[in-house]
Tab-separated table of C-alpha atoms and ligand atoms in Angstrom:
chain	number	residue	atom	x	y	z
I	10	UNK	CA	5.861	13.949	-28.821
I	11	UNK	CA	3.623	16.527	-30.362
I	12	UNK	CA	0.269	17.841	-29.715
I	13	UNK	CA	-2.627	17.396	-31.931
I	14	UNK	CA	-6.243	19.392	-32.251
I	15	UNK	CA	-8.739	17.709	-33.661
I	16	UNK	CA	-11.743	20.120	-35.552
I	17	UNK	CA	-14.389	17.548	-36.053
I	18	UNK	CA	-13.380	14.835	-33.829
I	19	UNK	CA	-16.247	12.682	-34.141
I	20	UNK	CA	-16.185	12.633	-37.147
I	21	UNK	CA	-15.266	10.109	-40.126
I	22	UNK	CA	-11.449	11.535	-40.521
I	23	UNK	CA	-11.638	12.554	-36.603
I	24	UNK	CA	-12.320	9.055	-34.918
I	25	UNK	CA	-9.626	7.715	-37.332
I	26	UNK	CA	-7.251	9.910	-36.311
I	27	UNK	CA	-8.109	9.529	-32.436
I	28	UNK	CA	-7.229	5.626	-33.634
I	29	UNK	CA	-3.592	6.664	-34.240
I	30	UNK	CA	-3.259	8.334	-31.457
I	31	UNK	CA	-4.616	5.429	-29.800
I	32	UNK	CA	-2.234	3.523	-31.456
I	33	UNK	CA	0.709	6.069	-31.090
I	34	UNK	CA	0.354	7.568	-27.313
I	35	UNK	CA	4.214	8.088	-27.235
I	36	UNK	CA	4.158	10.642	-29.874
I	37	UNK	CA	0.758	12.394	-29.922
I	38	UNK	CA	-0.952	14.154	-27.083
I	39	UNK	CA	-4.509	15.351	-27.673
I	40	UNK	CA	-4.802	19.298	-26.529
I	41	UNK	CA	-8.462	19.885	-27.901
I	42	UNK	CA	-11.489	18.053	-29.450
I	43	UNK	CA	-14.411	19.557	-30.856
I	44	UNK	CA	-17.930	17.837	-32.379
I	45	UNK	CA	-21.161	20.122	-33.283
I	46	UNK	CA	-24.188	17.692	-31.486
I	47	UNK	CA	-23.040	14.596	-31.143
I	48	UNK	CA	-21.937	15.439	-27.117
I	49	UNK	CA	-22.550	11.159	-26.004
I	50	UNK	CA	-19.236	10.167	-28.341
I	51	UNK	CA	-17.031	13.910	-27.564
I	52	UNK	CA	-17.758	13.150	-23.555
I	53	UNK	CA	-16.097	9.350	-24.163
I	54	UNK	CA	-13.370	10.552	-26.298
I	55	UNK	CA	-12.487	13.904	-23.795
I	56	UNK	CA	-12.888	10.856	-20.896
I	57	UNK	CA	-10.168	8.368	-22.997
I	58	UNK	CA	-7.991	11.184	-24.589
I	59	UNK	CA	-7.862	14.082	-21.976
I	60	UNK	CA	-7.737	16.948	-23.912
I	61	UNK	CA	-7.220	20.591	-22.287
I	62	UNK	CA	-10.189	22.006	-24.042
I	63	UNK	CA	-13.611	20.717	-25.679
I	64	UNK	CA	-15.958	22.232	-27.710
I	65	UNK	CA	-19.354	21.501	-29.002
I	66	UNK	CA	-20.660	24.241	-31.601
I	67	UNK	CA	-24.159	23.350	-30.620
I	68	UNK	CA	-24.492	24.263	-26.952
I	69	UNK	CA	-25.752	22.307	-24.876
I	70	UNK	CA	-26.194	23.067	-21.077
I	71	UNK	CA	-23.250	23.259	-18.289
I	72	UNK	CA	-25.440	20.529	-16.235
I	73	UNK	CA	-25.584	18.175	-19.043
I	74	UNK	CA	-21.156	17.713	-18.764
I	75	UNK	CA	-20.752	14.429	-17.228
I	76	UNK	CA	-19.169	15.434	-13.490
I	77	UNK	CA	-16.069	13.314	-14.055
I	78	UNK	CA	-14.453	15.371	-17.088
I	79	UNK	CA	-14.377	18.915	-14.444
I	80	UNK	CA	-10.378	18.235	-15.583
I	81	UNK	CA	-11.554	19.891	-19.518
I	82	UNK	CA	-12.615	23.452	-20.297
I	83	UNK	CA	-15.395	23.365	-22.141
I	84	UNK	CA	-16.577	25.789	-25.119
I	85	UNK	CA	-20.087	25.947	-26.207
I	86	UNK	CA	-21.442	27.600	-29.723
I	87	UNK	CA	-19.628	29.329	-32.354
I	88	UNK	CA	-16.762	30.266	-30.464
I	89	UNK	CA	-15.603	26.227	-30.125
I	90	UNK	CA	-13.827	26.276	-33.133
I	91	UNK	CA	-11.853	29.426	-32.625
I	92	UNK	CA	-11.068	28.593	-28.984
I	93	UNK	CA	-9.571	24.687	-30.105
I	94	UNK	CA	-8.084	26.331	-33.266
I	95	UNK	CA	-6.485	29.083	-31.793
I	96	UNK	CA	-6.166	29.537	-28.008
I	97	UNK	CA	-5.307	25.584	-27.277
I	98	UNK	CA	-1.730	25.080	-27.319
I	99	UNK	CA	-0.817	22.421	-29.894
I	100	UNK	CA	1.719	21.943	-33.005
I	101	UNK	CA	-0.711	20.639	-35.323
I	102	UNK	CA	-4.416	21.362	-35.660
I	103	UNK	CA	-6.776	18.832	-37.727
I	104	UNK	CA	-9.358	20.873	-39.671
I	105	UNK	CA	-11.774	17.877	-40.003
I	106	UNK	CA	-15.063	19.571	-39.756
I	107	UNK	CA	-17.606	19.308	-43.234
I	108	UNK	CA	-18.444	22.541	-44.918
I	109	UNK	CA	-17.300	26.024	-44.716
I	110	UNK	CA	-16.613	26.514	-41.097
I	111	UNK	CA	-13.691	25.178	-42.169
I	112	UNK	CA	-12.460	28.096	-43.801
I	113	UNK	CA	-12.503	30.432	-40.461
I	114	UNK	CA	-11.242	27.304	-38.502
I	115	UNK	CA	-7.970	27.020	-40.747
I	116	UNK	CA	-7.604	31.023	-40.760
I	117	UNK	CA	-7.726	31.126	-37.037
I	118	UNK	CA	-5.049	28.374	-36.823
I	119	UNK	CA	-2.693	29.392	-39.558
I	120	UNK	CA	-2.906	33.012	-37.198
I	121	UNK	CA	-2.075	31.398	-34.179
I	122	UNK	CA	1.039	29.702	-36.271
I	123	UNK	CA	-0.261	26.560	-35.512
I	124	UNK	CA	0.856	23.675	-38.498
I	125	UNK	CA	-2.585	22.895	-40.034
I	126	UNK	CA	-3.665	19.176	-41.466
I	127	UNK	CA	-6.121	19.900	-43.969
I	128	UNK	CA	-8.937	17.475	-44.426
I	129	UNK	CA	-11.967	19.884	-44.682
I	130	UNK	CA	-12.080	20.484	-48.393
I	131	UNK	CA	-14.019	23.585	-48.652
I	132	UNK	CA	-11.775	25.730	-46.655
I	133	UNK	CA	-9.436	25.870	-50.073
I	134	UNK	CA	-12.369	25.663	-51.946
I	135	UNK	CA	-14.022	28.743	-50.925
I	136	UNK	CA	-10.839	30.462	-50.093
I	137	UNK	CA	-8.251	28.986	-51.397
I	138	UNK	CA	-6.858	32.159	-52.266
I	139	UNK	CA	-6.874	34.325	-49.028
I	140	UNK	CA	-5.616	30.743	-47.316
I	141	UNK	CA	-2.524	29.846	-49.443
I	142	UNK	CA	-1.678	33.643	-49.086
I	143	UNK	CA	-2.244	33.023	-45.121
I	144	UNK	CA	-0.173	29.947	-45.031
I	145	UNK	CA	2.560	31.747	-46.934
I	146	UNK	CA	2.324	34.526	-44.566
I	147	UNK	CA	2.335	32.192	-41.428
I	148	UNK	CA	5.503	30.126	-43.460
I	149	UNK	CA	3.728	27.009	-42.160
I	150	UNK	CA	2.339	25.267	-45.643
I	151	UNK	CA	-0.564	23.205	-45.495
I	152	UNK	CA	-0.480	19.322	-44.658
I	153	UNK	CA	-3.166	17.732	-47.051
I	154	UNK	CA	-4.897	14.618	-45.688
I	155	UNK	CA	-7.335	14.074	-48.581
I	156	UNK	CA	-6.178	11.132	-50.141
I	157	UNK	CA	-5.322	12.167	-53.754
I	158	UNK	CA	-3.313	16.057	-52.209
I	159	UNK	CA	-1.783	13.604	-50.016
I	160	UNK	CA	-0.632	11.742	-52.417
I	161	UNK	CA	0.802	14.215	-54.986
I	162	UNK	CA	2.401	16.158	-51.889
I	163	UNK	CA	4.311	12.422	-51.389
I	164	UNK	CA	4.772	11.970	-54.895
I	165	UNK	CA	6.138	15.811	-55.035
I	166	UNK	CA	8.922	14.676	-52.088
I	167	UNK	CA	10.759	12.478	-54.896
I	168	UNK	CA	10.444	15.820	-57.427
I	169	UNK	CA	14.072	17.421	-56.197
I	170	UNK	CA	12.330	20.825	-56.624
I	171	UNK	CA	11.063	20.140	-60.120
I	172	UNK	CA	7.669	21.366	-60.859
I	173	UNK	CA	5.244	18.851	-62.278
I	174	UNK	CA	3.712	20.047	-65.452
I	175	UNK	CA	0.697	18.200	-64.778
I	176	UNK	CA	-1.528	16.239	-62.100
I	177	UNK	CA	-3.522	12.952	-62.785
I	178	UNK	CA	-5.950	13.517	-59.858
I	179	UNK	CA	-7.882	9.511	-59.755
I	180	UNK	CA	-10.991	9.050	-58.782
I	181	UNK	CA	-13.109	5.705	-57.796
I	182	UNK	CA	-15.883	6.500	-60.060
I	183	UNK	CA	-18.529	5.807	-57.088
I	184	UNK	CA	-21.357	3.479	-57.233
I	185	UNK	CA	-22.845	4.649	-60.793
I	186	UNK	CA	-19.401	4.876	-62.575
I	187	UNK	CA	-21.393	2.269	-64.884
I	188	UNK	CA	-25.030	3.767	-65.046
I	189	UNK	CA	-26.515	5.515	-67.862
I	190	UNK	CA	-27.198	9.139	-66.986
I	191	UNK	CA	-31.031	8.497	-67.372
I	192	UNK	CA	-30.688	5.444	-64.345
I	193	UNK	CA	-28.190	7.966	-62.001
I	194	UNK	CA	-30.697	10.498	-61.971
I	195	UNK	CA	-33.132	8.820	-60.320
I	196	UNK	CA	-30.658	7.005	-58.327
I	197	UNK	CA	-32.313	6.603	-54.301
I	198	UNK	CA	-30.541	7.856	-51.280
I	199	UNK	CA	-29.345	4.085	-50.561
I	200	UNK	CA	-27.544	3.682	-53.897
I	201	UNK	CA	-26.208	7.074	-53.100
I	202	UNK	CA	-24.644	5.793	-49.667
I	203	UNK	CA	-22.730	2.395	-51.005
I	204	UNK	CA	-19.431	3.839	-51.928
I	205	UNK	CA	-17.462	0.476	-53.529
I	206	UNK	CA	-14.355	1.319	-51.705
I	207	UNK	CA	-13.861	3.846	-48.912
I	208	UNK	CA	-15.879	4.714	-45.939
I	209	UNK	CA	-16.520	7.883	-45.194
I	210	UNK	CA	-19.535	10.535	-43.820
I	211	UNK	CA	-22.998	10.825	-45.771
I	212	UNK	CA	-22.186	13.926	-47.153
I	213	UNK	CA	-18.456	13.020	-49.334
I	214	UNK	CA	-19.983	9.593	-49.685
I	215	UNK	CA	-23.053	11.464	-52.014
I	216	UNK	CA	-20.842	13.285	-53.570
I	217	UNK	CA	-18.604	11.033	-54.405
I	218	UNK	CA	-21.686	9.095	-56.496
I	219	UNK	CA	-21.970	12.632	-58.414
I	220	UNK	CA	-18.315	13.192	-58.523
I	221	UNK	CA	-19.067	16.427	-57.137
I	222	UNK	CA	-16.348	15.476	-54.507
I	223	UNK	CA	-13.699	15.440	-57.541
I	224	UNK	CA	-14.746	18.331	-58.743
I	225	UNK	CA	-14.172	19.812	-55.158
I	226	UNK	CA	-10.632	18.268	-55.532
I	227	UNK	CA	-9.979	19.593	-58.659
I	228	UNK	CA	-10.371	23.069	-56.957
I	229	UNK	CA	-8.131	21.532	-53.777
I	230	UNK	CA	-5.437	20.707	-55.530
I	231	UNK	CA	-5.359	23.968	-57.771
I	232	UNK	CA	-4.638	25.615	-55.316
I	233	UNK	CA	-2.145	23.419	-53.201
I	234	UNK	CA	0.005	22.722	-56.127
I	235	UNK	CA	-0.626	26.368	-57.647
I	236	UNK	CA	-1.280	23.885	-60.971
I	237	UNK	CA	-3.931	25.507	-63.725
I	238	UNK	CA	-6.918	23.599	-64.200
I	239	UNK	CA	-6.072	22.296	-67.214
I	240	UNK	CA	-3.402	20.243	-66.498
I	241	UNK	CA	-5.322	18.497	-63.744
I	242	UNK	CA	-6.671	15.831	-65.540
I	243	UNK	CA	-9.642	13.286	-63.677
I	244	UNK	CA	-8.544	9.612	-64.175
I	245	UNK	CA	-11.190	7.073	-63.216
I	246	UNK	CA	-9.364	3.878	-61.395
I	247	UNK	CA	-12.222	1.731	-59.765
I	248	UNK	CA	-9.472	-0.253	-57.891
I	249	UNK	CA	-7.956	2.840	-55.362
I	250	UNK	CA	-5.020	1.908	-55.005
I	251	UNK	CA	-3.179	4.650	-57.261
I	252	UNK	CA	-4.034	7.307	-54.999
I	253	UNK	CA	-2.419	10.279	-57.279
I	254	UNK	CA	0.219	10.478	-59.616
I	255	UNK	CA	2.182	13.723	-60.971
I	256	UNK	CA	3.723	14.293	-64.616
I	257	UNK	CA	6.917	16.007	-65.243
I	258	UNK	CA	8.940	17.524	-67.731
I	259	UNK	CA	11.106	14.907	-69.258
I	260	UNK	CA	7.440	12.230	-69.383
I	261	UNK	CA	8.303	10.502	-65.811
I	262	UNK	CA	5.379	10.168	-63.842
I	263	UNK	CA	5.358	9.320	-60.262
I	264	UNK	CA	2.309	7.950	-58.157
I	265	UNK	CA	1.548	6.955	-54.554
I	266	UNK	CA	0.075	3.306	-54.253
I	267	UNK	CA	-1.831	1.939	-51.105
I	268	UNK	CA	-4.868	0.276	-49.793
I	269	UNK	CA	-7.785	2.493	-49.755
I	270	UNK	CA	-7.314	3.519	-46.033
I	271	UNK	CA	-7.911	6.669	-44.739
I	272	UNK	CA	-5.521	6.442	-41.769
I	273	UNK	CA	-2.734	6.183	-44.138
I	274	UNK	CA	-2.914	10.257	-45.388
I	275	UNK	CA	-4.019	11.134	-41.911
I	276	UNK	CA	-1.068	9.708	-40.186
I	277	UNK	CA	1.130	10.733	-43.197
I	278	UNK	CA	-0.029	14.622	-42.338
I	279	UNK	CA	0.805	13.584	-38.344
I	280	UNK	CA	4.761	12.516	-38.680
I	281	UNK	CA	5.460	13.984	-42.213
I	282	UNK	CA	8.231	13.543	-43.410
I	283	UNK	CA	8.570	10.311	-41.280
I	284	UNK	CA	6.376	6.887	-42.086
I	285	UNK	CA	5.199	5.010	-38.926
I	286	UNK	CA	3.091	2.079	-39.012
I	287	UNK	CA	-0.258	2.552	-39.478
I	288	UNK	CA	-2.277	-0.790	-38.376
I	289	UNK	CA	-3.932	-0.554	-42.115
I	290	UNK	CA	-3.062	-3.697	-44.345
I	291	UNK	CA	-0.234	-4.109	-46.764
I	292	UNK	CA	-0.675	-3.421	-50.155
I	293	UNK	CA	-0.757	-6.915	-51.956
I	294	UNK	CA	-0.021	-6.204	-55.567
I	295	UNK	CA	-0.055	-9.970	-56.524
I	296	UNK	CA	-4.063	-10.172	-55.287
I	297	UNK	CA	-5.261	-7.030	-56.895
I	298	UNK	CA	-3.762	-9.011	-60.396
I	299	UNK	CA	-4.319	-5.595	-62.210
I	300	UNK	CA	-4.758	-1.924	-61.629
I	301	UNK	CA	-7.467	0.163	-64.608
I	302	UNK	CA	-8.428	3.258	-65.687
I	303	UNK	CA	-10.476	5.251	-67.785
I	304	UNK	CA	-11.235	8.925	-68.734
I	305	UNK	CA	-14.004	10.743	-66.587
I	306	UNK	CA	-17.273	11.170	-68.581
I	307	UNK	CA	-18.154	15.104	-67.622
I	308	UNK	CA	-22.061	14.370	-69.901
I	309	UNK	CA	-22.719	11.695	-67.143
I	310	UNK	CA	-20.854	13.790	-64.298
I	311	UNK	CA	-21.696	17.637	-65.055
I	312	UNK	CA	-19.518	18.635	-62.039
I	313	UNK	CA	-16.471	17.065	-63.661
I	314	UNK	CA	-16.835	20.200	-66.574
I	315	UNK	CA	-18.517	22.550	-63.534
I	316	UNK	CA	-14.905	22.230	-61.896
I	317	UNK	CA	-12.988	23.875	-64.677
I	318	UNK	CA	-15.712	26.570	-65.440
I	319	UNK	CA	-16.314	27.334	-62.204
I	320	UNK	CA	-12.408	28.012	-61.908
I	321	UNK	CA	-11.929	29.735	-65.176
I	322	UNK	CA	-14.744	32.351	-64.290
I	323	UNK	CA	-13.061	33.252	-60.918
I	324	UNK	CA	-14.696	35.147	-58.286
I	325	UNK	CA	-16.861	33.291	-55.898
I	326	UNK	CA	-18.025	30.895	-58.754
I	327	UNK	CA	-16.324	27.855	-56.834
I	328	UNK	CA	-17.978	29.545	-53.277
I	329	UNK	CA	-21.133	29.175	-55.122
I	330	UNK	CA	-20.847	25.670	-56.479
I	331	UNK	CA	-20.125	23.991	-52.939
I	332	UNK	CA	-22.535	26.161	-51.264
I	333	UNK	CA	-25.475	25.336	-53.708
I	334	UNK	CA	-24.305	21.227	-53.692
I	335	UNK	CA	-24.199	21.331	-50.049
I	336	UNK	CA	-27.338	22.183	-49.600
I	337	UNK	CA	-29.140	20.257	-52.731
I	338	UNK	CA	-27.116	17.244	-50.482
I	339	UNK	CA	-28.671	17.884	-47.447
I	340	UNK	CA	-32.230	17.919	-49.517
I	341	UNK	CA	-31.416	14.736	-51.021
I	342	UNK	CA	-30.331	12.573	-48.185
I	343	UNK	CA	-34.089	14.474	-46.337
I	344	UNK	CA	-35.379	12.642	-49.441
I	345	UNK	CA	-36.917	15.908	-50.810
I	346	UNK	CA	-35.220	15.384	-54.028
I	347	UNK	CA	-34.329	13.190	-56.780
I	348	UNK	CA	-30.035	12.866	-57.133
I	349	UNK	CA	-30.455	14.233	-60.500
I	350	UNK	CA	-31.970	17.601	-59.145
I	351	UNK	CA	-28.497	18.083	-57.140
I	352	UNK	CA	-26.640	18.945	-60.185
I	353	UNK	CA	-29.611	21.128	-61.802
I	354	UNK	CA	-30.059	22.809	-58.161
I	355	UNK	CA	-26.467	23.982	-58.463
I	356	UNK	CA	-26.116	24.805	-62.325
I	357	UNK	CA	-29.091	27.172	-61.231
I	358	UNK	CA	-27.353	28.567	-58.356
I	359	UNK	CA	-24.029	29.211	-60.763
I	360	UNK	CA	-26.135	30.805	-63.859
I	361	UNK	CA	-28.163	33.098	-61.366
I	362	UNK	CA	-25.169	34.171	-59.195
I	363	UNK	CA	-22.974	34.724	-61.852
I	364	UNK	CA	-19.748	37.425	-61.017
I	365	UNK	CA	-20.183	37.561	-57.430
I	366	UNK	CA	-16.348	39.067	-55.475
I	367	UNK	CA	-14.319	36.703	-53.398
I	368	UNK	CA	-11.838	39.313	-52.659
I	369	UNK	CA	-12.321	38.850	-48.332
I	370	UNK	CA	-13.442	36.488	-46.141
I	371	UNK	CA	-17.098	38.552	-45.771
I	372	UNK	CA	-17.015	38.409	-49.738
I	373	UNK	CA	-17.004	34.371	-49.249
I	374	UNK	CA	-19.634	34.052	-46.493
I	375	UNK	CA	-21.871	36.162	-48.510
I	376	UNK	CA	-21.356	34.492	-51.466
I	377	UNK	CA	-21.964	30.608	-49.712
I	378	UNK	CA	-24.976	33.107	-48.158
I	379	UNK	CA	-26.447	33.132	-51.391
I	380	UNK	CA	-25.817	30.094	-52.841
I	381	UNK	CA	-27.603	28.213	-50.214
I	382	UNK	CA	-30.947	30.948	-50.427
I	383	UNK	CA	-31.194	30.036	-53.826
I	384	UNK	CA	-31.352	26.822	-53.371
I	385	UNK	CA	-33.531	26.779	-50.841
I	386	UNK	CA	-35.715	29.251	-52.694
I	387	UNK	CA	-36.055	26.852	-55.553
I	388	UNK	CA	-36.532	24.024	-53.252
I	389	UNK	CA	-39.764	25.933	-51.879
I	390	UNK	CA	-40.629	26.245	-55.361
F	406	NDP	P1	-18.235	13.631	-40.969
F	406	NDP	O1	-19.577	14.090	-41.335
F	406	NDP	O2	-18.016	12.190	-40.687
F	406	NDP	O3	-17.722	14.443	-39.671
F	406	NDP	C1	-17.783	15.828	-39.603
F	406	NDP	C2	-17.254	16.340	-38.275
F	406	NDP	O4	-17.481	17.764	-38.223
F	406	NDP	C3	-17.979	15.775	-37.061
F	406	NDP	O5	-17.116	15.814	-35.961
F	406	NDP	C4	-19.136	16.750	-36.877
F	406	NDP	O6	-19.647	16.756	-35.549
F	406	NDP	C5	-18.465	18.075	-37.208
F	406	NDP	N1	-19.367	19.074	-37.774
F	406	NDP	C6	-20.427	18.862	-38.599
F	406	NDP	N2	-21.000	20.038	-38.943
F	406	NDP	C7	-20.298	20.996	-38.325
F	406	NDP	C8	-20.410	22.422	-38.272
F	406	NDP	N3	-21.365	23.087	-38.933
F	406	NDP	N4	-19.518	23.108	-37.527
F	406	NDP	C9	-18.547	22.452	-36.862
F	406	NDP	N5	-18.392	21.115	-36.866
F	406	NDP	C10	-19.252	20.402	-37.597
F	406	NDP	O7	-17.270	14.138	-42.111
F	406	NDP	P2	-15.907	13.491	-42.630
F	406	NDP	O8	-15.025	13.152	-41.469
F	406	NDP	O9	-16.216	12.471	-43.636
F	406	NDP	O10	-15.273	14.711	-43.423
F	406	NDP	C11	-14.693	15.849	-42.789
F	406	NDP	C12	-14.014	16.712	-43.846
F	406	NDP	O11	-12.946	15.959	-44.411
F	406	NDP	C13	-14.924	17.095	-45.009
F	406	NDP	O12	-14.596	18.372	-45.465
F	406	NDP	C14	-14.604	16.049	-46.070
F	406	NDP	O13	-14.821	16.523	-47.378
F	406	NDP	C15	-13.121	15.845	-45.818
F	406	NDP	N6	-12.620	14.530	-46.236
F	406	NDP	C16	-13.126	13.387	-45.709
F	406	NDP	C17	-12.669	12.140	-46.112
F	406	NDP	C18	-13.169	10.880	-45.479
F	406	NDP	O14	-12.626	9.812	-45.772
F	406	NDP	N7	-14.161	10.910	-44.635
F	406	NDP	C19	-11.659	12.021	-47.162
F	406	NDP	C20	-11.149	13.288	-47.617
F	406	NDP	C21	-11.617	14.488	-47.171
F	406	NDP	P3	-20.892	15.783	-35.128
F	406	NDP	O15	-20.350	14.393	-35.196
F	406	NDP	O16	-21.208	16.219	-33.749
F	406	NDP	O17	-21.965	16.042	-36.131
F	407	MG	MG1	-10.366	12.470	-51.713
């Protein structure tokens, strides 16, 4: 039996992995949940799951906690995170909230020696730096969930301590992985939204259409598998089912296949090293008939070359690049925008905050600070 956290629990990755646990109640127990407003589905899931300790980072008030759940301790605001990262009790703490609050969620954990599961990207991608150097300090190394880290961390378990000399990070391609760069930049909000394959909250699923969310990977896996950007190399396979592969010394590569399924890396983060069942499909090889792939185009998907450059230059270049696309997101899926104004909202954010520190945790707030002012300044504009 262990005990489980769960930062963002109403959430795409968070409701999954409340299935498993569902679906496993012999071996996890639930010791805190957390949402930010959506208090209706965190009430049912603190009624079916019991947790020790709730949190909802937008307050709402004491009255409005249904009578029946006087069993939970509940943590309103800010302080939610820290509280069900931190002072709850558990083995293993899901970081499964969107954006940065990640990054001071998976500090607080890795302080309290808690294992983390990493799902939020932008916790390594704003501080990947001052986290791996946490981890190492706390000698509990991350668990990745995203698919593709999850899948070179299982490839990596057949390496016998070799180091690969490269990653082949794969990528769907997202809806416009055929569209001319003239027809994705005026792409709507609904074209945005239909991911071919995987399911998943508004704000990967848009940037999965601008492979912004690979270029976020790119920066993930950098610093998980302490691999140059170079040698990460974007492979576009409109299939999913090779979810990763890594490349080795002697020419071997090894990959991890499965059926696009979320609860496959989450659960994988859950038992590692051990494989449970899962209650996703098998993968039918036979059906699929054949498996393709093609090179990323970076003039049709700036953020494909925005990944290395932001990563060559350093700093809080990579700080900058989420903050600004976060917030160009946000402005698309209001409809303020056209899709192709996300990329040119952040190439403006990058060129204007050029050389800015990442050297603390204050350095990276301030940073994300600025990105998202500019943006908003030239959305005003
Ligand atoms: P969702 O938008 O579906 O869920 C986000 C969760 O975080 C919800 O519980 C939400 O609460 C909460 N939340 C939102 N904003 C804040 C905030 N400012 N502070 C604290 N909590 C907040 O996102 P996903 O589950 O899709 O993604 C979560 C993370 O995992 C992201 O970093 C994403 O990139 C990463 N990821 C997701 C994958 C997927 O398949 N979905 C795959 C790989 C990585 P509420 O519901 O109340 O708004
Ligand atoms: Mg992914």
């Amino acid at each position: 039996m262990s005990t489980l956290s769960i930062l963002g629990s109403t959430g795409s990755i968070g409701t999954q992995a409340l299935e498993l646990v569902r679906l496993h109640p012999d071996r996890f127990q639930v010791k805190a949940l957390t949402a930010h407003r959506n208090a209706e589905l965190l009430f049912r899931q603190v009624r079916e799951f019991r947790p020790e300790l709730a949190g909802l980072t937008v307050p709402i008030p004491r009255n409005d906690i249904p009578a029946d759940l006087g069993f939970c301790r509940f943590v309103m605001g800010p302080e939610a995170l820290h509280a069900a990262a931190a002072e709850a009790e558990a083995d293993q703490v899901l970081v499964s909230v969107v954006g940065i609050a990640g990054l001071q969620s998976v500090m607080d954990a890795l302080s309290a020696g808690r294992q983390v599961l990493l799902a939020n990207k932008e916790a390594l991608v704003t501080g990947g730096h001052l986290v791996m150097e946490a981890a190492r300090r706390a000698g509990k190394p991350l668990l990745p969930v995203d698919s593709e880290h999850s899948a070179i961390f299982q490839c990596l378990q057949g390496a016998g301590g070799n180091r690969p000399t490269g990653i082949l990070l794969t990528a769907s391609g997202g809806p416009f992985r055929t569209w001319d760069a003239a027809r994705i930049a005026r792409a709507t909000r609904k074209e945005a939204l239909h991911h071919p394959n995987w399911s998943m909250g508004a704000k990967i699923t848009v940037d999965s259409a601008s492979m912004f969310n690979k270029a976020l990977e790119i920066m993930e896996a950098r610093w998980l598998f302490d691999m140059p950007p170079e040698k990460i190399r974007v492979v576009v396979h409109p299939q999913s089912i090779v979810h990763s592969a890594v490349e080795f010394e002697d020419g071997a590569v090894i990959a991890q296949l499965g059926v696009p399924d979320m609860r496959l890396p989450i659960q994988y983060a859950m038992t590692y090293p051990e494989r449970i069942s899962t209650g996703a499909p098998a993968l039918d090889l036979f059906t699929l008939g054949q498996l393709t792939f093609e090179p990323g185009d970076p003039a049709r998907f700036p953020a494909l070359r925005l990944a290395g450059e932001c990563l060559r230059a350093g700093g809080a270049a990579c700080t900058v690049l989420n903050g600004a696309n976060e917030e160009a997101v946000a402005a698309f899926l209001r409809e303020e925008i056209a899709f192709g104004d996300i990329t040119r909202l952040v190439e403006d954010a990058l060129e204007h905050l050029d050389g800015l520190p990442a050297n603390t945790l204050e350095d990276v707030f301030a940073a994300d600070r600025a990105a998202r002012i500019r943006v908003k300044e030239a959305l005003s504009r």
